[in-house]
GROMACS .gro file of C-alpha atoms in nm:
model
  257
    1MET     CA    1   4.455  17.220  12.114
    2LYS     CA    2   4.135  17.419  12.161
    3GLY     CA    3   4.237  17.502  12.518
    4LEU     CA    4   4.582  17.616  12.405
    5LEU     CA    5   4.433  17.841  12.140
    6MET     CA    6   4.195  17.993  12.395
    7ARG     CA    7   4.479  18.067  12.639
    8ALA     CA    8   4.685  18.222  12.361
    9ALA     CA    9   4.393  18.441  12.257
   10VAL     CA   10   4.330  18.558  12.614
   11GLY     CA   11   4.701  18.620  12.662
   12ALA     CA   12   4.713  18.833  12.349
   13LEU     CA   13   4.430  19.048  12.478
   14LEU     CA   14   4.560  19.060  12.832
   15PHE     CA   15   4.900  19.198  12.749
   16SER     CA   16   4.818  19.413  12.450
   17PRO     CA   17   4.959  19.766  12.485
   18ALA     CA   18   4.610  19.897  12.411
   19PRO     CA   19   4.409  20.011  12.718
   20LEU     CA   20   4.161  19.723  12.736
   21SER     CA   21   3.931  19.666  13.033
   22ALA     CA   22   3.913  19.339  13.227
   23GLN     CA   23   3.579  19.258  13.060
   24ASP     CA   24   3.728  19.315  12.715
   25MET     CA   25   4.020  19.088  12.795
   26LEU     CA   26   3.789  18.802  12.895
   27GLN     CA   27   3.541  18.854  12.616
   28GLY     CA   28   3.438  18.518  12.472
   29VAL     CA   29   3.537  18.319  12.782
   30ASP     CA   30   3.239  18.164  12.961
   31LEU     CA   31   3.342  18.163  13.326
   32SER     CA   32   3.026  17.974  13.420
   33GLN     CA   33   3.154  17.662  13.245
   34PRO     CA   34   3.253  17.379  13.483
   35ALA     CA   35   3.618  17.415  13.379
   36TYR     CA   36   3.622  17.767  13.530
   37SER     CA   37   3.370  17.727  13.813
   38GLN     CA   38   3.399  17.373  13.954
   39SER     CA   39   3.673  17.148  14.092
   40GLU     CA   40   3.759  16.805  13.960
   41LEU     CA   41   3.941  16.715  14.282
   42THR     CA   42   3.867  16.737  14.653
   43ARG     CA   43   4.104  16.875  14.915
   44ALA     CA   44   4.157  16.520  15.043
   45GLU     CA   45   4.260  16.407  14.695
   46VAL     CA   46   4.504  16.696  14.661
   47GLU     CA   47   4.653  16.617  15.002
   48ALA     CA   48   4.685  16.249  14.910
   49ALA     CA   49   4.861  16.338  14.585
   50LEU     CA   50   5.104  16.565  14.767
   51LYS     CA   51   5.173  16.295  15.026
   52ALA     CA   52   5.248  16.053  14.742
   53GLY     CA   53   5.505  16.297  14.605
   54LYS     CA   54   5.294  16.420  14.315
   55SER     CA   55   5.332  16.791  14.249
   56ASP     CA   56   5.189  16.840  13.900
   57PHE     CA   57   4.838  16.986  13.888
   58SER     CA   58   4.886  17.158  13.554
   59GLY     CA   59   4.564  17.208  13.362
   60LYS     CA   60   4.348  17.091  13.652
   61SER     CA   61   4.022  17.256  13.754
   62LEU     CA   62   4.044  17.338  14.124
   63ASN     CA   63   3.795  17.623  14.131
   64GLY     CA   64   3.652  17.709  14.472
   65LEU     CA   65   3.860  17.441  14.644
   66ASP     CA   66   3.974  17.501  15.003
   67LEU     CA   67   4.354  17.457  14.996
   68SER     CA   68   4.420  17.698  15.282
   69GLY     CA   69   4.726  17.630  15.492
   70LEU     CA   70   4.869  17.362  15.264
   71ASP     CA   71   5.236  17.341  15.168
   72LEU     CA   72   5.225  17.373  14.790
   73SER     CA   73   5.585  17.479  14.746
   74HIS     CA   74   5.724  17.415  14.395
   75VAL     CA   75   5.392  17.264  14.283
   76ASN     CA   76   5.315  17.299  13.911
   77PHE     CA   77   4.982  17.479  13.858
   78ARG     CA   78   5.056  17.578  13.499
   79ALA     CA   79   4.726  17.658  13.319
   80ALA     CA   80   4.532  17.530  13.622
   81ARG     CA   81   4.203  17.694  13.711
   82LEU     CA   82   4.184  17.810  14.072
   83ASN     CA   83   3.911  18.072  14.045
   84LYS     CA   84   3.771  18.154  14.392
   85ALA     CA   85   4.000  17.893  14.547
   86ARG     CA   86   4.088  17.943  14.913
   87LEU     CA   87   4.465  17.950  14.958
   88SER     CA   88   4.491  18.172  15.263
   89GLY     CA   89   4.802  18.095  15.464
   90ALA     CA   90   4.918  17.844  15.203
   91LYS     CA   91   5.284  17.808  15.112
   92LEU     CA   92   5.342  17.839  14.738
   93ASP     CA   93   5.712  17.923  14.741
   94GLY     CA   94   5.860  17.848  14.400
   95ALA     CA   95   5.522  17.739  14.263
   96ILE     CA   96   5.457  17.759  13.889
   97LEU     CA   97   5.140  17.955  13.813
   98ASP     CA   98   5.205  18.040  13.449
   99GLN     CA   99   4.876  18.085  13.258
  100ALA     CA  100   4.686  17.990  13.574
  101TRP     CA  101   4.342  18.132  13.654
  102LEU     CA  102   4.314  18.274  14.007
  103MET     CA  103   4.028  18.516  13.966
  104GLN     CA  104   3.883  18.611  14.306
  105ALA     CA  105   4.106  18.354  14.475
  106ASP     CA  106   4.193  18.408  14.841
  107LEU     CA  107   4.570  18.425  14.900
  108THR     CA  108   4.550  18.626  15.221
  109GLY     CA  109   4.873  18.580  15.416
  110ALA     CA  110   5.004  18.321  15.170
  111SER     CA  111   5.373  18.285  15.086
  112LEU     CA  112   5.468  18.292  14.718
  113LYS     CA  113   5.839  18.360  14.749
  114GLY     CA  114   6.009  18.296  14.417
  115ALA     CA  115   5.683  18.184  14.255
  116GLN     CA  116   5.630  18.233  13.883
  117ALA     CA  117   5.302  18.368  13.745
  118PHE     CA  118   5.341  18.450  13.378
  119ALA     CA  119   5.029  18.538  13.177
  120ALA     CA  120   4.815  18.456  13.481
  121GLN     CA  121   4.458  18.579  13.531
  122MET     CA  122   4.438  18.712  13.887
  123GLN     CA  123   4.172  18.982  13.870
  124ARG     CA  124   4.013  19.074  14.205
  125LEU     CA  125   4.238  18.833  14.389
  126ARG     CA  126   4.258  18.879  14.767
  127GLY     CA  127   4.618  18.872  14.882
  128ASP     CA  128   4.645  19.109  15.176
  129GLY     CA  129   4.968  19.041  15.366
  130ALA     CA  130   5.088  18.785  15.110
  131ASP     CA  131   5.460  18.752  15.043
  132PHE     CA  132   5.562  18.770  14.676
  133SER     CA  133   5.930  18.839  14.748
  134GLY     CA  134   6.150  18.737  14.456
  135ALA     CA  135   5.850  18.624  14.251
  136ARG     CA  136   5.810  18.674  13.875
  137LEU     CA  137   5.470  18.830  13.816
  138ALA     CA  138   5.348  18.919  13.470
  139GLY     CA  139   4.976  18.869  13.514
  140ASP     CA  140   4.657  19.066  13.541
  141LEU     CA  141   4.589  19.175  13.900
  142THR     CA  142   4.328  19.435  13.812
  143GLY     CA  143   4.119  19.522  14.116
  144ALA     CA  144   4.308  19.284  14.345
  145SER     CA  145   4.346  19.355  14.717
  146LEU     CA  146   4.715  19.338  14.812
  147ARG     CA  147   4.728  19.563  15.115
  148GLY     CA  148   5.048  19.516  15.312
  149ALA     CA  149   5.178  19.256  15.067
  150LYS     CA  150   5.553  19.209  15.019
  151PHE     CA  151   5.713  19.236  14.675
  152GLU     CA  152   6.076  19.285  14.777
  153GLY     CA  153   6.301  19.191  14.487
  154ALA     CA  154   6.005  19.074  14.278
  155ASN     CA  155   6.005  19.112  13.901
  156LEU     CA  156   5.683  19.269  13.773
  157SER     CA  157   5.841  19.427  13.466
  158ALA     CA  158   5.761  19.391  13.100
  159ASP     CA  159   5.920  19.102  12.915
  160MET     CA  160   6.084  19.279  12.624
  161LYS     CA  161   6.230  18.960  12.472
  162ASN     CA  162   5.907  18.766  12.423
  163GLN     CA  163   5.624  18.973  12.280
  164SER     CA  164   5.454  18.717  12.056
  165MET     CA  165   5.132  18.774  12.256
  166GLY     CA  166   5.184  19.145  12.315
  167LEU     CA  167   5.356  19.330  12.597
  168MET     CA  168   5.382  19.094  12.894
  169ARG     CA  169   5.388  19.284  13.223
  170ALA     CA  170   5.220  19.307  13.561
  171VAL     CA  171   4.884  19.481  13.545
  172LEU     CA  172   4.805  19.645  13.879
  173ARG     CA  173   4.528  19.867  13.753
  174SER     CA  174   4.297  19.990  14.031
  175THR     CA  175   4.470  19.744  14.264
  176TYR     CA  176   4.469  19.807  14.639
  177LEU     CA  177   4.834  19.833  14.742
  178GLU     CA  178   4.815  20.040  15.059
  179GLY     CA  179   5.122  19.973  15.271
  180ALA     CA  180   5.267  19.722  15.022
  181ARG     CA  181   5.645  19.690  15.011
  182PHE     CA  182   5.827  19.700  14.676
  183GLY     CA  183   6.186  19.746  14.791
  184LYS     CA  184   6.425  19.670  14.502
  185ALA     CA  185   6.136  19.535  14.295
  186ASN     CA  186   6.141  19.569  13.916
  187LEU     CA  187   5.824  19.743  13.797
  188MET     CA  188   5.962  19.873  13.469
  189SER     CA  189   5.676  19.935  13.224
  190ALA     CA  190   5.422  19.791  13.470
  191ASP     CA  191   5.062  19.913  13.460
  192LEU     CA  192   4.981  20.099  13.785
  193ARG     CA  193   4.699  20.313  13.654
  194PHE     CA  194   4.462  20.423  13.930
  195ALA     CA  195   4.641  20.200  14.182
  196HIS     CA  196   4.556  20.266  14.547
  197ALA     CA  197   4.912  20.277  14.681
  198ALA     CA  198   4.894  20.515  14.976
  199GLY     CA  199   5.178  20.448  15.216
  200ALA     CA  200   5.343  20.194  14.986
  201ASP     CA  201   5.721  20.154  14.997
  202PHE     CA  202   5.891  20.185  14.656
  203ARG     CA  203   6.238  20.262  14.786
  204ASN     CA  204   6.510  20.144  14.546
  205ALA     CA  205   6.249  20.001  14.310
  206ASN     CA  206   6.267  20.031  13.931
  207LEU     CA  207   5.960  20.225  13.812
  208MET     CA  208   6.104  20.337  13.480
  209ASN     CA  209   5.845  20.375  13.204
  210ALA     CA  210   5.564  20.247  13.428
  211ASP     CA  211   5.220  20.399  13.385
  212ALA     CA  212   5.087  20.528  13.716
  213SER     CA  213   4.845  20.786  13.584
  214GLY     CA  214   4.563  20.849  13.829
  215ALA     CA  215   4.734  20.647  14.105
  216ASP     CA  216   4.722  20.744  14.471
  217PHE     CA  217   5.077  20.764  14.611
  218THR     CA  218   4.988  20.963  14.923
  219GLY     CA  219   5.254  20.891  15.185
  220ALA     CA  220   5.441  20.653  14.953
  221LEU     CA  221   5.821  20.633  14.974
  222PHE     CA  222   6.039  20.666  14.662
  223ASP     CA  223   6.390  20.721  14.800
  224GLY     CA  224   6.646  20.565  14.566
  225ALA     CA  225   6.381  20.457  14.316
  226MET     CA  226   6.439  20.477  13.941
  227THR     CA  227   6.153  20.693  13.816
  228LYS     CA  228   6.261  20.804  13.468
  229ASP     CA  229   5.956  20.825  13.239
  230LEU     CA  230   5.719  20.707  13.513
  231ASP     CA  231   5.384  20.854  13.403
  232LEU     CA  232   5.228  21.052  13.689
  233ASP     CA  233   4.952  21.223  13.496
  234SER     CA  234   4.678  21.305  13.752
  235ALA     CA  235   4.850  21.091  14.016
  236GLN     CA  236   4.830  21.197  14.380
  237ILE     CA  237   5.171  21.253  14.541
  238ASP     CA  238   5.327  21.418  14.844
  239ALA     CA  239   5.527  21.735  14.786
  240ALA     CA  240   5.808  21.573  14.987
  241ALA     CA  241   5.843  21.303  14.720
  242GLU     CA  242   5.897  21.546  14.431
  243ALA     CA  243   6.276  21.524  14.439
  244ALA     CA  244   6.271  21.146  14.400
  245LEU     CA  245   6.007  21.175  14.127
  246ALA     CA  246   6.181  21.451  13.932
  247PRO     CA  247   6.270  21.227  13.632
  248ALA     CA  248   5.906  21.118  13.592
  249GLN     CA  249   5.674  21.223  13.312
  250HIS     CA  250   5.389  21.468  13.369
  251LEU     CA  251   5.504  21.553  13.720
  252ASP     CA  252   5.351  21.894  13.657
  253ARG     CA  253   5.011  21.728  13.618
  254ALA     CA  254   5.033  21.533  13.944
  255ARG     CA  255   4.819  21.643  14.238
  256ARG     CA  256   5.008  21.745  14.552
  257GLN     CA  257   4.917  21.686  14.914
   0.00000   0.00000   0.00000
């Protein structure tokens, strides 16, 4: 019960509409505790469990564990703690990562097609070249490195139906998204403040009501994107993208290249 209350409290802070910092959102959580810094299983034990057909690691502490290259498709990691875990090249297609902790985890080149990460803590995650196509992401990716990552058809939008813990949405604040691909992705009401998205591909994406103030969109593509009420206050854009960004808010305050 105590753990559930803690996750609910963190979730409420994480997805509050108020502009809270990552430190504020984690205030009161001691990340040095064994539950957030150690692993209760070894890689060999995880592999043995998978071989035996077990795919439920919900609530487990797997912090710092090397799970790189493993096939973890459709595995249940709900509320699991994978802080600083190594998952590079792993296959997590269809995995459940709701309320999971993946702070500073390494997902470089991993596949998370159709995965679900709702109310997940993924600050400073490394996911360059990872594939999130078709995934549902409504977690905190503040400061994460997602250069060249794929988000085609992914849903990073706000959940307007369930707001018991505040506005649930993807938080990509100060995230490194250079060259990332968001074709047909849903980013409605997402937090893109100060995102480093130079050269990113947002063609045919839904960016309505997203907050991208201070973001760097140099060389980014917006053809066919829905940009009504996208906040571009102090954002950096190319003059060639102005037509596609015409419905956005504060376009007059954006910086041109």
